[in-house]
Amino acid sequence: MPLILPAGTRLVAATHNAGKAREIAALLDGRFEVLSAAEAGVPEPDETESTFTGNALLKARHAAQRSGLPALADDSGLSVTALDGAPGIFSARWAGPDRDFALAMRKVETRLEEIGATDFSAWFTSALAVAWPDGPAVVVQGEVHGHVSFPPRGDRGFGYDPIFVPTGHSQTFGEMDPAAKDSMSHRARAFEQLKGALFD
Ligand code: IMP
């Protein structure tokens, strides 16, 4: 199976967010010519799967089939043990149409209060999938474990970063130097695995 991507391959990043497409190009060490889904004229599919890997594969396959080029997609989120893994694959949706993560973080806190939780353990997941137009695909998953802490602290990250403290650290991802976050994040771990799977 042609699972090795030669340097210089044109690759579609299955996202309409140009910033995310650039970030993906950089995380792949600039080895590929990365087009966003918008540039490749690929619409965004509904995320109908129930797992991070399922949704990443669905988005990558959809973009590969529509564009005729290899495609890379990601799916990520925060899972809280005491909430049975919520918000999980619904992490973006908990922030509502206004992408209000202060609201989403309050929702996590309120749900934990409602059940009188004593276990605050949580983890971030990043699933990455690459699919080829003729069918084969590869999917990997990276995680970083820790706990959630309230009130939110720090304004350096995005999303749920201000409430997540990785194991062995006292700062939240929102307070941490971005380079420190990048050295241990779920996304960095997933990209390391993906590079191992794709690069010769
Ligand atoms: P998606 O993968 O683009 O569907 O979005 C996943 C959601 O999870 C985003 O809205 C983020 O807020 C959240 N998320 C994923 N990774 C991180 C992270 O590194 N820090 C904070 N929030 C994250």
Coordinates of C-alpha atoms and ligand atoms in Angstrom, one line a residue:
M1 CA 0.0 0.0 0.0
P2 CA 1.3 3.5 -0.8
L3 CA 1.4 4.6 2.8
I4 CA 4.6 6.6 2.5
L5 CA 4.1 10.2 1.3
P6 CA 7.1 11.5 -0.7
A7 CA 8.2 15.0 0.2
G8 CA 6.5 17.7 -1.9
T9 CA 3.3 15.7 -2.3
R10 CA 0.2 18.0 -2.6
L11 CA -2.0 17.3 0.5
V12 CA -5.4 18.6 1.4
A13 CA -5.8 19.6 5.1
A14 CA -9.5 18.8 5.7
T15 CA -10.3 22.1 7.5
H16 CA -11.8 25.4 6.3
N17 CA -9.7 27.2 8.8
A18 CA -6.6 28.6 6.9
G19 CA -4.7 29.0 10.2
K20 CA -5.2 25.4 11.1
A21 CA -4.0 24.4 7.5
R22 CA -0.9 26.4 8.0
E23 CA -0.3 24.9 11.5
I24 CA -0.6 21.4 9.9
A25 CA 1.9 22.3 7.2
A26 CA 4.3 23.5 9.9
L27 CA 3.8 20.4 12.1
L28 CA 4.7 18.3 9.1
D29 CA 8.0 20.1 8.9
G30 CA 7.0 21.9 5.7
R31 CA 7.6 18.7 3.7
F32 CA 4.3 18.9 1.8
E33 CA 2.4 21.4 -0.3
V34 CA -0.7 21.8 2.0
L35 CA -4.0 23.1 0.5
S36 CA -6.9 23.9 2.8
A37 CA -10.3 22.2 2.1
A38 CA -11.6 25.6 0.8
E39 CA -8.7 26.0 -1.6
A40 CA -9.3 22.4 -2.8
G41 CA -13.1 23.2 -3.2
V42 CA -14.1 20.4 -0.7
P43 CA -17.2 21.1 1.5
E44 CA -17.1 20.1 5.2
P45 CA -19.0 16.9 6.0
D46 CA -21.2 16.3 9.1
E47 CA -19.2 14.7 11.9
T48 CA -21.4 11.7 12.4
E49 CA -19.0 9.2 14.0
S50 CA -18.9 8.5 17.8
T51 CA -15.1 8.6 18.3
F52 CA -12.2 11.0 17.6
T53 CA -10.6 8.5 15.2
G54 CA -13.9 7.8 13.4
N55 CA -14.5 11.5 12.8
A56 CA -10.9 12.1 11.7
L57 CA -11.1 9.2 9.2
L58 CA -14.5 10.4 7.9
K59 CA -13.2 13.9 7.2
A60 CA -10.0 12.7 5.6
R61 CA -11.8 10.1 3.4
H62 CA -14.4 12.7 2.3
A63 CA -11.7 15.3 1.4
A64 CA -9.6 12.7 -0.5
Q65 CA -12.5 11.4 -2.5
R66 CA -13.7 14.9 -3.4
S67 CA -10.3 16.4 -4.2
G68 CA -8.5 13.4 -5.7
L69 CA -5.5 14.2 -3.5
P70 CA -4.3 12.6 -0.3
A71 CA -6.0 14.4 2.6
L72 CA -5.3 14.9 6.3
A73 CA -7.9 15.5 9.0
D74 CA -7.9 16.0 12.7
D75 CA -10.4 15.7 15.5
S76 CA -9.7 16.6 19.0
G77 CA -11.3 17.5 22.4
L78 CA -11.3 17.4 26.2
S79 CA -12.6 14.3 28.0
V80 CA -13.5 14.4 31.8
T81 CA -13.5 11.1 33.6
A82 CA -16.3 11.9 36.0
L83 CA -18.5 13.1 33.1
D84 CA -18.1 9.8 31.3
G85 CA -15.7 11.4 28.8
A86 CA -17.8 14.5 28.0
P87 CA -17.5 16.9 26.3
G88 CA -15.3 14.6 24.2
I89 CA -16.2 14.7 20.5
F90 CA -18.7 17.4 21.3
S91 CA -16.0 19.8 22.8
A92 CA -16.4 22.4 20.1
R93 CA -20.2 22.2 20.2
W94 CA -20.3 22.8 24.0
A95 CA -19.0 26.3 23.2
G96 CA -22.1 27.1 21.1
P97 CA -22.4 28.9 17.8
D98 CA -20.4 31.9 19.3
R99 CA -17.5 29.6 20.1
D100 CA -17.7 30.8 23.7
F101 CA -15.2 28.7 25.7
A102 CA -15.8 30.6 28.9
L103 CA -19.4 29.2 28.7
A104 CA -18.1 25.7 27.8
M105 CA -15.7 25.7 30.7
R106 CA -18.5 26.9 33.1
K107 CA -20.6 24.0 31.8
V108 CA -17.9 21.5 32.7
E109 CA -17.6 23.0 36.2
T110 CA -21.4 23.1 36.7
R111 CA -21.8 19.4 35.6
L112 CA -19.0 18.4 38.0
E113 CA -20.7 20.4 40.9
E114 CA -24.1 18.8 40.1
I115 CA -22.8 15.3 40.6
G116 CA -20.6 16.2 43.5
A117 CA -17.5 15.0 41.7
T118 CA -14.3 14.3 43.6
D119 CA -12.4 12.9 40.6
F120 CA -11.2 15.8 38.4
S121 CA -9.0 13.7 36.1
A122 CA -9.3 14.6 32.4
W123 CA -7.4 14.2 29.2
F124 CA -7.1 15.8 25.8
T125 CA -7.2 13.6 22.6
S126 CA -6.0 14.4 19.1
A127 CA -6.8 12.0 16.3
L128 CA -5.2 12.4 12.9
A129 CA -6.1 10.6 9.8
V130 CA -4.6 10.6 6.3
A131 CA -6.6 9.1 3.5
W132 CA -5.7 8.4 -0.2
P133 CA -8.3 8.8 -2.9
D134 CA -8.0 5.2 -3.9
G135 CA -9.0 3.9 -0.5
P136 CA -6.2 3.3 2.0
A137 CA -6.0 5.3 5.2
V138 CA -4.0 5.6 8.3
V139 CA -5.2 7.0 11.7
V140 CA -3.3 7.7 14.9
Q141 CA -4.2 9.2 18.3
G142 CA -2.3 11.2 20.9
E143 CA -3.3 12.0 24.4
V144 CA -2.2 14.1 27.3
H145 CA -3.5 13.3 30.8
G146 CA -4.1 15.6 33.8
H147 CA -6.9 17.2 35.6
V148 CA -9.4 20.1 35.3
S149 CA -9.1 23.0 37.8
F150 CA -11.4 26.0 38.5
P151 CA -11.6 28.9 38.0
P152 CA -9.9 29.0 34.6
R153 CA -6.4 30.4 34.7
G154 CA -4.2 32.0 31.9
D155 CA -4.9 33.5 28.5
R156 CA -2.1 32.0 26.4
G157 CA -3.9 29.1 24.8
F158 CA -7.3 28.5 23.3
G159 CA -10.4 26.4 23.9
Y160 CA -10.3 24.5 27.3
D161 CA -6.6 25.3 28.0
P162 CA -7.3 27.6 31.0
I163 CA -8.9 24.7 33.0
F164 CA -6.4 21.9 32.1
V165 CA -3.4 21.0 34.2
P166 CA -1.2 18.3 32.8
T167 CA 0.1 15.6 35.2
G168 CA 3.3 16.6 36.9
H169 CA 2.7 20.4 36.4
S170 CA 1.0 23.1 38.4
Q171 CA 0.3 25.6 35.5
T172 CA -2.7 25.2 33.2
F173 CA -2.1 24.9 29.5
G174 CA -3.5 28.5 29.4
E175 CA -0.7 29.8 31.7
M176 CA 2.1 27.7 30.2
D177 CA 4.7 28.8 27.7
P178 CA 3.3 27.7 24.3
A179 CA 6.5 25.9 23.6
A180 CA 6.1 23.8 26.8
K181 CA 2.5 23.0 25.8
D182 CA 3.7 22.0 22.3
S183 CA 6.3 19.7 23.7
M184 CA 3.8 17.5 25.6
S185 CA 0.4 18.1 23.9
H186 CA -1.9 15.5 22.5
R187 CA -1.5 17.1 19.1
A188 CA 2.3 16.9 19.2
R189 CA 2.1 13.3 20.2
A190 CA -0.3 12.5 17.4
F191 CA 1.9 14.2 14.8
E192 CA 5.0 12.3 16.1
Q193 CA 3.1 9.1 15.5
L194 CA 1.8 10.2 12.1
K195 CA 5.3 11.1 11.0
G196 CA 6.5 7.7 12.1
A197 CA 3.7 6.0 10.1
L198 CA 4.1 8.1 6.9
F199 CA 7.7 9.2 6.5
D200 CA 10.3 6.9 5.1
Ligands
IMP1 P1 -12.2 20.2 16.5 O1 -11.1 19.1 16.6 O2 -11.7 21.3 15.6 O3 -13.5 19.6 16.1 O4 -12.4 20.9 17.9 C1 -12.2 20.3 19.1 C2 -12.4 21.3 20.2 O5 -11.7 20.8 21.3 C3 -12.0 22.7 20.0 O6 -13.1 23.5 19.9 C4 -11.1 23.0 21.1 O7 -11.6 24.0 21.9 C5 -11.0 21.8 22.0 N1 -9.5 21.5 22.0 C6 -8.9 20.6 21.2 N2 -7.6 20.7 21.4 C7 -7.4 21.6 22.4 C8 -6.3 22.2 23.1 O8 -5.1 21.8 22.8 N3 -6.5 23.1 24.0 C9 -7.8 23.5 24.3 N4 -8.9 23.1 23.7 C10 -8.7 22.1 22.8

